[in-house]
Amino acid sequence: MHSLGKLAELIKADLRGDPAAIVRRARSFDLAEDGDITLASDQSYRDRVNDSNATALIVSSMMDGVSKNLLIAANPKLAFARAIQALHGAAYEPTVVSDDFAVGRNCVLGVDLSILPRVTVGDNVVIGDRVTLHPGAVIGNNCHIGDDTIIHPNVTIYHDCRVGSRCIVHAGTVIGADGFGFVPDEQGHQVKLLHLGRVVVEDDCEIGANCAIDRAGFGDTILRRGVKLDNLIQIGHNCELGENTVVAALTGFSGGTRVGANCVIAGQVGTNQHVTIGQRVVVTARAGVTKDVPDGAVIGGMIPARDLTAWRKVQVIYSRLPELANKMKELERSIEELKLEIKGKG
Amino acid sequence: MHSLGKLAELIKADLRGDPAAIVRRARSFDLAEDGDITLASDQSYRDRVNDSNATALIVSSMMDGVSKNLLIAANPKLAFARAIQALHGAAYEPTVVSDDFAVGRNCVLGVDLSILPRVTVGDNVVIGDRVTLHPGAVIGNNCHIGDDTIIHPNVTIYHDCRVGSRCIVHAGTVIGADGFGFVPDEQGHQVKLLHLGRVVVEDDCEIGANCAIDRAGFGDTILRRGVKLDNLIQIGHNCELGENTVVAALTGFSGGTRVGANCVIAGQVGTNQHVTIGQRVVVTARAGVTKDVPDGAVIGGMIPARDLTAWRKVQVIYSRLPELANKMKELERSIEELKLEIKGKG
Amino acid sequence: MHSLGKLAELIKADLRGDPAAIVRRARSFDLAEDGDITLASDQSYRDRVNDSNATALIVSSMMDGVSKNLLIAANPKLAFARAIQALHGAAYEPTVVSDDFAVGRNCVLGVDLSILPRVTVGDNVVIGDRVTLHPGAVIGNNCHIGDDTIIHPNVTIYHDCRVGSRCIVHAGTVIGADGFGFVPDEQGHQVKLLHLGRVVVEDDCEIGANCAIDRAGFGDTILRRGVKLDNLIQIGHNCELGENTVVAALTGFSGGTRVGANCVIAGQVGTNQHVTIGQRVVVTARAGVTKDVPDGAVIGGMIPARDLTAWRKVQVIYSRLPELANKMKELERSIEELKLEIKGKG
């Protein structure tokens, strides 16, 4: 719990109200009660500020006729994220090392670890300080896990991969499986391209549940500092995602895709192999990125769902578009001929 | 095994044939042999009823000139589902509790459990009666698992989540990982929105393999009674799926999506954040749902694949559509002018 | 390491250069140093062959004015795949059987196994020779795993399934979960279609990470010899994929899909139920396959992403296509009328 005066300081907001008032929890607008702080930046919530039971509300600008404690922040959502952390962020406490920890030879283990039951670690692994390994986590030979990183249950990290400090890897994710590369031989049998590279996840990354991040053929598949991935994301071999880039669920990056820093890639997006996406690019949901994208571009290509019957009618014409375009050229010619004819008769 | 007389009763069908005939197995039409019951509701199978070796066939209406035992049901597929259960559904038998069960403090365990090897359960967990926990299942602190529920191998359920009675959670699924919420700070670093909510899976739900169901920011992500999910499905934070709704594979619901009861959501569908889909809605495969959908609507928007060369020709014109529309307006104007000119000369 | 003379023989290439020169590693073009072999088949690399530090380069045809050792191969990528294997492929060495191996009754275990810690195997399982089972692998009752197969960490194989010889199953994949089949009853409750079939993975298949391959309702879901799957792929109940077919990430095959031999199915593709795709078919990324596809066809239907504003303009017209087509017919009629009128006045 914090006084509003203290909290305003922590979240970098201006307080209009009682600095001695106490807040104990953060809650969403409709769940907030006395003792809570909430967010009211959307217009629909601003209209209802006086109805809220919250002790304090974070808003984007001063509001007249409001009797509530207000915390005014240029970026209210950021201020709220910080308020949640200030009120609910728990300090790390190690749970010691389970006595069934299966650990290989020549490992270097940090201090204050939380190794839960049923964790398996290979040979020559380096585990930093204050690392949490949840049940079912499997870490291959020669891996390196940085300080303060949390590996959730049933995560698999193949040999020779690196995960930086302060990373979170959610349950079921697989890091370092072989990239997908096969060449058909003379008989049509698929010959495997052995993948000799690694996966490198830099500091401060968070990776969602049940993702798959493949190792490089040669060199590294790289998630740069601060990359954040949602669930069920596919990162092909030799991809590189730039700093602070966020990617939503079910998106897949084909082998060799490069994405710049500070991009926002929405869900169910796909990329062609070896595409390069610049910095600060926004790709909207379900877009298929087939060629390079310059810095700062906003691209999309999602088909919004609509009434099925109406959409089918549209699709019928869609299929006939080349025919329609030709017809239009004919009409143009006919009109030109008519003009000449009329002129001739003039 | 059952007599046809008994089976007709169990599956609520009318028998035209020998009530004393015995069936031992259910099989698909082409695999069915003597002693089997099968389904022949599609026209292609109806045409071949006399060729079948099955002892009995479930059909939708009386058929003339057929010498086989027929079970006539208004909903033959439902009757067949019941027949399979009547003949093949095994009664639950507990396999006792493995001696390597890793269980935390203050847990309440039901009776007649099947706890297989290598299961890990946290503190303050409540496990109902006749629950099956398969190898590699990990259940976090403060979770609640209802009676008769089956958790398949390598499933992860994070802390504070609830799974109801008679649920089935297939292998590799992750319930309760953090929702995907980040806000860039002044330096572009992504600040995590801590997720303090839960996941609540009500009774009689089935969740496929390798799904990811995120916990709510505040409050609950909810699967209502009888929801059925296929594999590799993403359920974002704070989603709510209504009773009996079924969802096919690789579909993703963005944070805050609400889906009503009795909907059918096909595969590879995606939704925008905070979209509300009504009751009894059908969304066809690969549709992107960008706005609210009323009760009973049938919506779609999938691009059927076609010959690549033909499709590329269509796409060229598709890209030029605004130009085409302008050209058409020009033609319209030209025709009007011609009409006036002709009139003038008339 | 190999001499170039020996390596040329192993990869079936013609050597133009020093047969006694030694190569120790394969590397990508830009990473290759002295002692390495690399691939320079793309034109961009061919132009830079003289700049390379590699000891030898694989190319598709003789090049003049090149001082490097060249290995000329009709299919350079295939030759390179073989070179990587010749230089980096490790001979199998068993790591013995972990003393915590949890194995059921009546199992038949081959020789020279590598059973790592925390592996769980059910009853009546047959494990071939030289099989590797990684930590967290769970294999159900009555399964059969062929010789030389590698099951990576946290893989789940349900009861009664078969995986052939020389297969690789990557981490987190689930084989044999129930197919997705439900029938709503009179009250709208979804009644489960019990799935009594199996999954059969034939020899030489490779399955990526976090895939889900469902068991058949009756009979088998089948991956034929040499099928290669990328990550996060959904294979519905009763699907059959033909020999040597490769499938990229995030693709989903609905129940009963049949795919012929030697197909290339790109990423994020989906198929309708019971579709049959012929042999040697190519389906490009993100296509939705709604009907049968003949042998040798190349089909697609991906929407390339483009500038969002431009694309929205296109979409506005797209929605109005039926209207546009009608308008065009009107214009056509107007022109015909004008022609007649002019004729009349002639």
Short mmCIF file of C-alpha atoms in Angstrom, two decimals, chain A residues 153-306:
data_model
loop_
_atom_site.label_atom_id
_atom_site.label_comp_id
_atom_site.label_asym_id
_atom_site.label_seq_id
_atom_site.Cartn_x
_atom_site.Cartn_y
_atom_site.Cartn_z
CA PRO A 153 6.83 -25.19 -16.29
CA ASN A 154 7.47 -27.61 -19.13
CA VAL A 155 9.65 -25.21 -21.08
CA THR A 156 12.34 -26.86 -23.23
CA ILE A 157 15.57 -25.11 -24.09
CA TYR A 158 17.80 -27.13 -26.42
CA HIS A 159 21.59 -27.25 -26.14
CA ASP A 160 23.87 -24.23 -26.65
CA CYS A 161 21.18 -21.54 -26.30
CA ARG A 162 21.39 -18.34 -24.26
CA VAL A 163 18.60 -16.60 -22.37
CA GLY A 164 19.55 -13.24 -20.85
CA SER A 165 18.83 -11.64 -17.50
CA ARG A 166 15.39 -10.64 -16.23
CA CYS A 167 13.69 -12.72 -18.91
CA ILE A 168 10.38 -14.59 -18.48
CA VAL A 169 9.70 -17.69 -20.55
CA HIS A 170 6.15 -18.96 -20.20
CA ALA A 171 5.08 -22.58 -19.97
CA GLY A 172 5.42 -25.01 -22.84
CA THR A 173 7.65 -22.82 -24.97
CA VAL A 174 10.43 -24.50 -26.96
CA ILE A 175 13.67 -22.65 -27.64
CA GLY A 176 16.29 -24.05 -29.97
CA ALA A 177 14.58 -26.84 -31.89
CA ASP A 178 16.03 -27.39 -35.34
CA GLY A 179 15.07 -24.95 -38.06
CA PHE A 180 12.88 -26.31 -40.81
CA GLY A 181 15.13 -26.99 -43.75
CA PHE A 182 15.01 -29.93 -46.12
CA VAL A 183 16.16 -30.50 -49.68
CA PRO A 184 14.60 -33.25 -51.80
CA ASP A 185 17.18 -35.66 -53.19
CA GLU A 186 17.14 -37.48 -56.53
CA GLN A 187 14.42 -39.84 -55.25
CA GLY A 188 12.31 -37.08 -53.70
CA HIS A 189 13.39 -37.99 -50.16
CA GLN A 190 13.82 -34.94 -47.98
CA VAL A 191 17.43 -34.50 -46.83
CA LYS A 192 17.77 -32.59 -43.57
CA LEU A 193 19.82 -29.43 -43.38
CA LEU A 194 21.52 -29.88 -40.01
CA HIS A 195 21.11 -26.78 -37.88
CA LEU A 196 24.38 -25.89 -36.16
CA GLY A 197 23.48 -22.44 -34.87
CA ARG A 198 21.94 -21.21 -31.62
CA VAL A 199 19.12 -19.13 -30.20
CA VAL A 200 20.11 -16.02 -28.29
CA VAL A 201 17.46 -14.28 -26.21
CA GLU A 202 18.86 -11.04 -24.86
CA ASP A 203 18.00 -9.38 -21.52
CA ASP A 204 14.52 -8.30 -20.47
CA CYS A 205 12.63 -10.41 -23.00
CA GLU A 206 9.31 -12.08 -22.25
CA ILE A 207 8.16 -15.06 -24.29
CA GLY A 208 4.57 -16.34 -24.07
CA ALA A 209 3.26 -19.88 -23.70
CA ASN A 210 3.76 -22.63 -26.27
CA CYS A 211 5.94 -20.61 -28.62
CA ALA A 212 8.59 -22.22 -30.84
CA ILE A 213 11.87 -20.40 -31.52
CA ASP A 214 14.13 -22.35 -33.84
CA ARG A 215 17.92 -22.38 -33.74
CA ALA A 216 19.82 -20.92 -36.67
CA GLY A 217 21.33 -22.99 -39.47
CA PHE A 218 24.60 -21.20 -38.84
CA GLY A 219 25.01 -18.26 -36.49
CA ASP A 220 22.14 -17.17 -34.26
CA THR A 221 18.42 -16.67 -34.13
CA ILE A 222 18.21 -13.50 -32.03
CA LEU A 223 15.64 -11.79 -29.87
CA ARG A 224 17.15 -8.42 -29.01
CA ARG A 225 16.83 -6.74 -25.63
CA GLY A 226 13.27 -6.20 -24.45
CA VAL A 227 11.42 -8.17 -27.14
CA LYS A 228 7.99 -9.33 -25.94
CA LEU A 229 6.21 -12.27 -27.53
CA ASP A 230 2.64 -13.39 -26.94
CA ASN A 231 1.61 -17.08 -27.08
CA LEU A 232 1.88 -19.67 -29.89
CA ILE A 233 4.37 -17.69 -31.95
CA GLN A 234 6.70 -19.27 -34.48
CA ILE A 235 10.17 -17.79 -34.93
CA GLY A 236 11.98 -19.52 -37.79
CA HIS A 237 15.71 -20.19 -37.98
CA ASN A 238 17.99 -17.17 -38.33
CA CYS A 239 15.29 -14.61 -37.56
CA GLU A 240 16.24 -11.47 -35.69
CA LEU A 241 13.72 -9.33 -33.80
CA GLY A 242 14.83 -5.82 -32.79
CA GLU A 243 14.78 -4.22 -29.35
CA ASN A 244 11.42 -3.60 -27.69
CA THR A 245 9.48 -5.12 -30.56
CA VAL A 246 6.18 -6.73 -29.49
CA VAL A 247 4.47 -9.58 -31.34
CA ALA A 248 0.93 -10.86 -30.76
CA ALA A 249 -0.28 -14.46 -30.73
CA LEU A 250 -0.18 -16.99 -33.56
CA THR A 251 2.17 -14.93 -35.70
CA GLY A 252 4.85 -16.77 -37.66
CA PHE A 253 8.16 -15.44 -38.96
CA SER A 254 9.68 -17.50 -41.76
CA GLY A 255 13.37 -18.30 -41.71
CA GLY A 256 15.66 -15.32 -42.00
CA THR A 257 13.06 -12.64 -41.29
CA ARG A 258 14.58 -9.50 -39.78
CA VAL A 259 12.40 -7.12 -37.79
CA GLY A 260 13.71 -3.77 -36.57
CA ALA A 261 13.42 -2.19 -33.14
CA ASN A 262 10.21 -0.86 -31.58
CA CYS A 263 7.86 -2.57 -34.02
CA VAL A 264 4.32 -3.68 -33.21
CA ILE A 265 3.40 -6.91 -35.00
CA ALA A 266 -0.21 -7.96 -34.45
CA GLY A 267 -1.66 -11.47 -34.26
CA GLN A 268 -1.76 -14.14 -36.96
CA VAL A 269 0.68 -12.22 -39.13
CA GLY A 270 3.02 -14.18 -41.39
CA THR A 271 6.19 -13.22 -43.23
CA ASN A 272 7.94 -14.58 -46.29
CA GLN A 273 11.46 -15.91 -45.92
CA HIS A 274 14.25 -13.33 -45.65
CA VAL A 275 11.89 -10.35 -45.49
CA THR A 276 13.35 -7.30 -43.73
CA ILE A 277 10.98 -5.12 -41.72
CA GLY A 278 12.30 -1.72 -40.63
CA GLN A 279 12.11 0.04 -37.28
CA ARG A 280 8.90 1.35 -35.68
CA VAL A 281 6.80 -0.56 -38.20
CA VAL A 282 3.21 -1.49 -37.38
CA VAL A 283 1.82 -4.62 -39.04
CA THR A 284 -1.91 -5.09 -38.42
CA ALA A 285 -3.55 -8.39 -37.61
CA ARG A 286 -3.48 -11.24 -40.11
CA ALA A 287 -1.33 -9.45 -42.66
CA GLY A 288 0.98 -11.48 -44.87
CA VAL A 289 4.26 -9.60 -45.30
CA THR A 290 5.72 -10.60 -48.65
CA LYS A 291 8.44 -7.99 -49.14
CA ASP A 292 10.67 -5.56 -47.27
CA VAL A 293 8.98 -2.84 -45.25
CA PRO A 294 10.59 0.59 -44.69
CA ASP A 295 11.04 2.24 -41.28
CA GLY A 296 7.91 3.70 -39.79
CA ALA A 297 5.46 2.08 -42.22
CA VAL A 298 2.00 1.00 -41.15
CA ILE A 299 0.91 -1.97 -43.20
CA GLY A 300 -2.02 -4.32 -43.21
CA GLY A 301 -4.16 -6.53 -45.32
CA MET A 302 -6.73 -8.26 -43.17
CA ILE A 303 -10.07 -9.28 -44.56
CA PRO A 304 -12.71 -8.21 -42.07
CA ALA A 305 -15.36 -10.83 -41.65
CA ARG A 306 -18.81 -9.85 -42.83
#
